[in-house]
Amino acid sequence: MDISEKTLFNIVLQGFLAISLVIAGALMVVGSPYGSQTSYRGRLAINGQAAWIIMELVSPTTLLCAYLTYETSIEFMSASNALVALWLVHFANRAVVYPL
């Protein structure tokens, strides 16, 4: 049986959609403490808030490094600068304010 690339793509896409719907439904019923509110105190456990902040700070750090390395526009009010600023404000809230 020979499956075309488009057919395979559609099958995989429908599979991911089905899985995401099941997970979304499960998350409506089952509570999830995420890492910042965990109460687990095992031998290898680290502070949940510190781990959350470190984990979430990777994305804005990577964005800033890439943006400052490759951005050639010196215009202050450009669309790319505005989008980067919005992204950084979002991740400041997500990485620092939310876990505290």
CSV table of C-alpha atoms in Angstrom, one decimal, residues 3 7 12 16 21 27 29 32 34 40 45 47-48 54 60 63 74 78 81-82 89 96:
chain,number,residue,atom,x,y,z
A,3,ILE,CA,0.4,6.3,1.0
A,7,THR,CA,-2.5,11.5,3.1
A,12,VAL,CA,-1.0,12.3,11.6
A,16,PHE,CA,-2.7,14.8,17.1
A,21,LEU,CA,-9.1,16.7,22.5
A,27,LEU,CA,-7.6,18.4,32.2
A,29,VAL,CA,-11.7,16.9,35.3
A,32,SER,CA,-2.9,19.6,37.9
A,34,TYR,CA,2.1,22.1,37.8
A,40,TYR,CA,6.7,16.5,46.8
A,45,ALA,CA,13.3,17.2,44.6
A,47,ASN,CA,12.2,24.0,45.0
A,48,GLY,CA,9.2,24.0,42.6
A,54,ILE,CA,14.4,28.6,35.5
A,60,PRO,CA,12.7,34.7,26.6
A,63,LEU,CA,14.4,34.9,21.9
A,74,ILE,CA,17.3,50.2,14.2
A,78,SER,CA,8.9,48.7,14.5
A,81,ASN,CA,10.2,45.3,18.3
A,82,ALA,CA,6.6,45.5,19.5
A,89,VAL,CA,6.0,41.0,29.0
A,96,VAL,CA,8.2,35.3,37.5
